[in-house]
Amino acid sequence: MGSRTMYYQLKIDYIGINKFEKIVKENGLTIQQKRKRIITTDGFYEKCDTNLINGLTLHYINQVIAGDITYLILKDKTYYIFTLKDMYSKRIIGLYGSDTMMATNAIITLKQAIKLRGKDINNCIHHSDAGSQYKSIAYKNMLNKNQIKMSIAQNCLENGMAEQLNGVLKNDYIIKDIKNVTDLNKQLKEIKRLINEEKPVKELNYKTPMEFEKWLQTANNPPKIELYDFTKQIEGTLERHNNKKKFSELN
């Protein structure tokens, strides 16, 4: 995990957070990020695909779940990690590793979430990129069977929360000594436990996702989370472009 998260988890009170981060860095305790990019989407966004969560206000868990696929290269072998995360509590509700990008792996991950949440997941929104795995007939049928609506991000920014989890998995937790997919999923199971039960989250007032969900059960006034409205960003960009064009015509 990151040094900032470690600071809050250890409840250090005798030095400040900036000093702690400096000590960690100076002693070579930070994890070095590996830079290589593999495309996990088909790069094609149909016009009919809609982002249903633009500007949405979240009031509770099971309102929106975010899915994504990331990858790991270990000893010249590529593995893929399929994730599902509750956008309100930040809890990982589905996590599965494979050596293929087949839609069946995404379905396994979705089944984990459905088993965990039960009927409470009905009528929620499933948000992801336009990966072919999520748009497969079998995956859509699973969503429909559980009355889950599909929302598609139009670019990586619109699926930022799921992308953020990818970075945490690959950069904050060391995955090593993987011989096969079974080994990978054993490590992912423990990583999921660590993130859900031991990793404090700033947006949750430094509670872990599990602590936050437990707190919600008796909370009188649960916090609201306003999701970013990317349509306003697009409208603002178009307005600036049109104003610039008008100014050029006047001159």
Coordinates of C-alpha atoms in Angstrom, one line a residue:
M1 CA 0.0 0.0 0.0
G2 CA 1.0 3.6 -0.4
S3 CA 2.9 5.5 2.3
R4 CA 0.0 7.9 3.0
T5 CA -2.4 5.0 3.6
M6 CA 0.2 3.3 5.8
Y7 CA 0.5 6.5 7.9
Y8 CA -3.2 6.6 8.7
Q9 CA -3.4 2.8 9.2
L10 CA -0.6 2.9 11.8
K11 CA -2.1 5.9 13.5
I12 CA 1.2 7.7 13.7
D13 CA 1.0 10.9 15.8
Y14 CA 4.6 11.9 16.6
I15 CA 5.6 13.1 13.1
G16 CA 3.6 14.7 10.2
I17 CA 2.5 12.9 7.1
N18 CA 4.9 14.8 4.8
K19 CA 7.9 13.8 7.0
F20 CA 6.7 10.2 7.1
E21 CA 6.4 10.1 3.3
K22 CA 9.9 11.5 3.0
I23 CA 11.4 8.9 5.3
V24 CA 9.7 6.1 3.4
K25 CA 11.0 7.4 0.1
E26 CA 14.6 8.0 1.3
N27 CA 14.8 4.5 2.6
G28 CA 13.7 3.0 -0.7
L29 CA 10.5 1.6 0.6
T30 CA 8.3 2.8 -2.2
I31 CA 7.1 0.4 -4.9
Q32 CA 8.6 1.1 -8.3
Q33 CA 5.9 1.3 -11.0
K34 CA 6.4 -0.7 -14.2
R35 CA 5.6 1.1 -17.4
K36 CA 4.0 -0.8 -20.2
R37 CA 0.6 -0.5 -21.7
I38 CA -1.8 -3.2 -23.0
I39 CA -5.1 -2.2 -24.5
T40 CA -8.0 -4.0 -22.7
T41 CA -10.9 -2.4 -24.6
D42 CA -11.9 -2.7 -28.2
G43 CA -11.4 1.0 -28.8
F44 CA -14.9 1.4 -30.3
Y45 CA -17.7 3.2 -28.6
E46 CA -21.2 2.8 -30.2
K47 CA -23.3 6.0 -30.3
C48 CA -26.1 4.1 -28.5
D49 CA -24.0 3.4 -25.5
T50 CA -24.9 5.9 -22.7
N51 CA -23.2 7.1 -19.6
L52 CA -26.0 6.9 -17.0
I53 CA -23.9 8.2 -14.1
N54 CA -23.0 11.7 -15.3
G55 CA -23.7 14.1 -12.4
L56 CA -25.5 11.3 -10.5
T57 CA -25.9 11.7 -6.7
L58 CA -25.1 8.6 -4.7
H59 CA -27.0 8.1 -1.5
Y60 CA -26.1 4.5 -0.5
I61 CA -24.3 1.3 -1.5
N62 CA -25.5 -0.9 -4.5
Q63 CA -26.5 2.2 -6.5
V64 CA -23.6 2.1 -8.9
I65 CA -20.9 -0.6 -9.4
A66 CA -17.8 0.0 -11.6
G67 CA -16.1 -2.6 -13.6
D68 CA -12.8 -2.7 -15.4
I69 CA -9.9 -5.0 -16.6
T70 CA -6.2 -4.4 -16.0
Y71 CA -3.2 -6.6 -16.6
L72 CA 0.0 -7.8 -15.0
I73 CA 3.2 -9.0 -16.8
L74 CA 5.1 -11.5 -14.6
K75 CA 8.0 -13.5 -16.0
D76 CA 7.1 -12.6 -19.6
K77 CA 3.5 -14.0 -19.0
T78 CA 0.5 -11.7 -19.1
Y79 CA -2.4 -12.0 -16.7
Y80 CA -5.6 -10.1 -16.6
I81 CA -7.5 -8.9 -13.5
F82 CA -11.2 -8.3 -13.7
T83 CA -12.6 -5.9 -11.0
L84 CA -16.0 -4.7 -9.7
K85 CA -16.2 -2.0 -7.1
D86 CA -19.1 -0.3 -5.3
M87 CA -18.7 3.4 -6.2
Y88 CA -20.3 4.6 -2.9
S89 CA -18.4 2.5 -0.3
K90 CA -15.3 1.9 -2.5
R91 CA -15.6 -1.8 -1.5
I92 CA -14.3 -4.4 -4.0
I93 CA -17.2 -6.8 -4.6
G94 CA -15.7 -8.8 -7.4
L95 CA -12.1 -9.6 -8.2
Y96 CA -10.8 -12.4 -10.5
G97 CA -7.6 -13.1 -12.4
S98 CA -7.1 -15.0 -15.6
D99 CA -4.6 -15.5 -18.4
T100 CA -7.2 -14.6 -21.0
M101 CA -9.5 -11.6 -21.6
M102 CA -12.6 -13.8 -22.4
A103 CA -16.0 -12.6 -21.3
T104 CA -16.4 -15.6 -19.1
N105 CA -13.9 -14.1 -16.7
A106 CA -16.0 -10.9 -16.5
I107 CA -19.1 -13.1 -15.8
I108 CA -17.3 -14.9 -13.0
T109 CA -16.5 -11.5 -11.4
L110 CA -20.1 -10.3 -11.8
K111 CA -21.3 -13.6 -10.2
Q112 CA -19.1 -12.8 -7.2
A113 CA -20.7 -9.4 -6.8
I114 CA -24.2 -10.8 -7.1
K115 CA -23.5 -13.6 -4.6
L116 CA -22.1 -11.0 -2.1
R117 CA -24.9 -8.4 -2.5
G118 CA -27.9 -10.7 -3.2
K119 CA -31.1 -9.0 -4.3
D120 CA -29.8 -5.7 -3.0
I121 CA -27.9 -5.3 -6.2
N122 CA -31.1 -5.3 -8.3
N123 CA -31.8 -2.1 -10.0
C124 CA -28.3 -0.8 -9.6
I125 CA -26.2 0.6 -12.5
H126 CA -23.2 -1.3 -13.8
H127 CA -20.7 1.2 -15.2
S128 CA -17.7 0.2 -17.3
D129 CA -15.8 1.0 -20.4
A130 CA -16.7 -0.3 -23.8
G131 CA -14.8 -3.5 -23.5
S132 CA -16.2 -6.3 -25.6
Q133 CA -16.4 -8.5 -22.5
Y134 CA -19.0 -6.3 -21.0
K135 CA -20.9 -6.0 -24.2
S136 CA -21.1 -9.7 -24.8
I137 CA -24.6 -11.3 -25.0
A138 CA -23.9 -13.6 -22.1
Y139 CA -22.8 -10.7 -19.9
K140 CA -25.7 -8.5 -20.8
N141 CA -28.1 -11.4 -20.1
M142 CA -26.6 -11.8 -16.6
L143 CA -27.2 -8.1 -16.0
N144 CA -30.7 -8.2 -17.3
K145 CA -31.5 -11.3 -15.2
N146 CA -30.6 -9.3 -12.1
Q147 CA -32.3 -6.1 -13.2
I148 CA -29.0 -4.3 -13.5
K149 CA -28.7 -1.3 -15.9
M150 CA -25.7 -1.0 -18.1
S151 CA -23.8 2.3 -18.3
I152 CA -20.8 2.8 -20.7
A153 CA -18.0 5.4 -20.2
Q154 CA -17.2 7.3 -23.4
N155 CA -13.5 7.5 -22.4
C156 CA -11.2 6.4 -19.6
L157 CA -11.9 9.6 -17.6
E158 CA -15.5 8.6 -17.3
N159 CA -14.5 5.3 -15.6
G160 CA -11.9 6.9 -13.4
M161 CA -12.8 5.1 -10.1
A162 CA -12.3 1.7 -11.7
E163 CA -9.1 2.9 -13.3
Q164 CA -8.0 4.1 -9.9
L165 CA -8.4 0.7 -8.4
N166 CA -6.2 -0.8 -11.1
G167 CA -3.4 1.5 -10.0
V168 CA -3.9 0.5 -6.4
L169 CA -3.8 -3.2 -7.3
K170 CA -0.6 -2.9 -9.4
N171 CA 1.3 -0.2 -7.5
D172 CA 0.4 -0.5 -3.9
Y173 CA 0.4 -4.3 -3.6
I174 CA 3.2 -6.6 -4.7
I175 CA 2.1 -9.7 -6.7
K176 CA 4.9 -12.1 -7.1
D177 CA 5.8 -15.8 -7.3
I178 CA 2.8 -16.5 -9.6
K179 CA 3.1 -19.9 -11.3
N180 CA -0.5 -20.1 -12.7
V181 CA -3.9 -18.6 -12.5
T182 CA -4.7 -20.4 -9.2
D183 CA -1.7 -18.7 -7.5
L184 CA -2.8 -15.4 -8.9
N185 CA -6.4 -15.7 -7.5
K186 CA -5.0 -16.8 -4.1
Q187 CA -3.1 -13.6 -3.9
L188 CA -6.0 -11.5 -5.2
K189 CA -8.2 -12.9 -2.5
E190 CA -5.8 -11.7 0.2
I191 CA -5.4 -8.3 -1.6
K192 CA -9.1 -7.9 -1.7
R193 CA -9.3 -8.6 2.1
L194 CA -6.5 -6.1 2.8
I195 CA -8.1 -3.3 0.7
N196 CA -11.6 -3.9 2.0
E197 CA -10.7 -4.4 5.7
E198 CA -7.4 -2.7 6.3
K199 CA -6.9 0.2 3.8
P200 CA -8.3 3.5 5.1
V201 CA -9.9 5.7 2.4
K202 CA -9.7 9.5 2.5
E203 CA -13.2 9.9 1.0
L204 CA -14.6 7.7 3.7
N205 CA -13.1 9.8 6.5
Y206 CA -10.3 7.3 6.7
K207 CA -12.5 4.4 7.4
T208 CA -11.9 1.2 5.5
P209 CA -14.7 0.2 3.1
M210 CA -15.9 -2.5 5.5
E211 CA -15.9 -0.1 8.4
F212 CA -17.8 2.4 6.3
E213 CA -20.5 -0.1 5.3
K214 CA -20.9 -1.2 8.9
W215 CA -21.2 2.4 10.0
L216 CA -23.8 3.0 7.3
Q217 CA -26.1 0.5 9.0
T218 CA -26.8 2.9 11.9
A219 CA -26.0 6.2 10.3
N220 CA -28.8 8.8 10.6
N221 CA -27.5 11.0 7.8
P222 CA -25.4 9.1 5.3
P223 CA -23.2 11.3 3.1
K224 CA -24.1 12.1 -0.5
I225 CA -21.5 11.7 -3.2
E226 CA -21.8 13.9 -6.3
L227 CA -20.4 12.2 -9.4
Y228 CA -18.7 14.4 -11.9
D229 CA -20.9 15.5 -14.8
F230 CA -18.8 15.1 -18.0
T231 CA -21.5 16.6 -20.2
K232 CA -20.9 20.0 -18.6
Q233 CA -17.2 19.7 -19.4
I234 CA -18.1 18.9 -23.1
E235 CA -20.6 21.8 -23.2
G236 CA -18.0 24.1 -21.7
T237 CA -15.4 23.1 -24.3
L238 CA -17.9 23.6 -27.1
E239 CA -18.9 27.0 -25.8
R240 CA -15.3 28.1 -25.6
H241 CA -14.7 26.8 -29.1
N242 CA -17.7 28.7 -30.5
N243 CA -16.7 31.9 -28.7
K244 CA -13.2 31.6 -30.0
K245 CA -14.6 31.1 -33.5
K246 CA -16.9 34.1 -33.2
F247 CA -14.0 36.2 -32.0
S248 CA -11.9 35.1 -35.0
E249 CA -14.7 36.0 -37.4
L250 CA -15.0 39.5 -35.9
N251 CA -11.3 40.1 -36.4

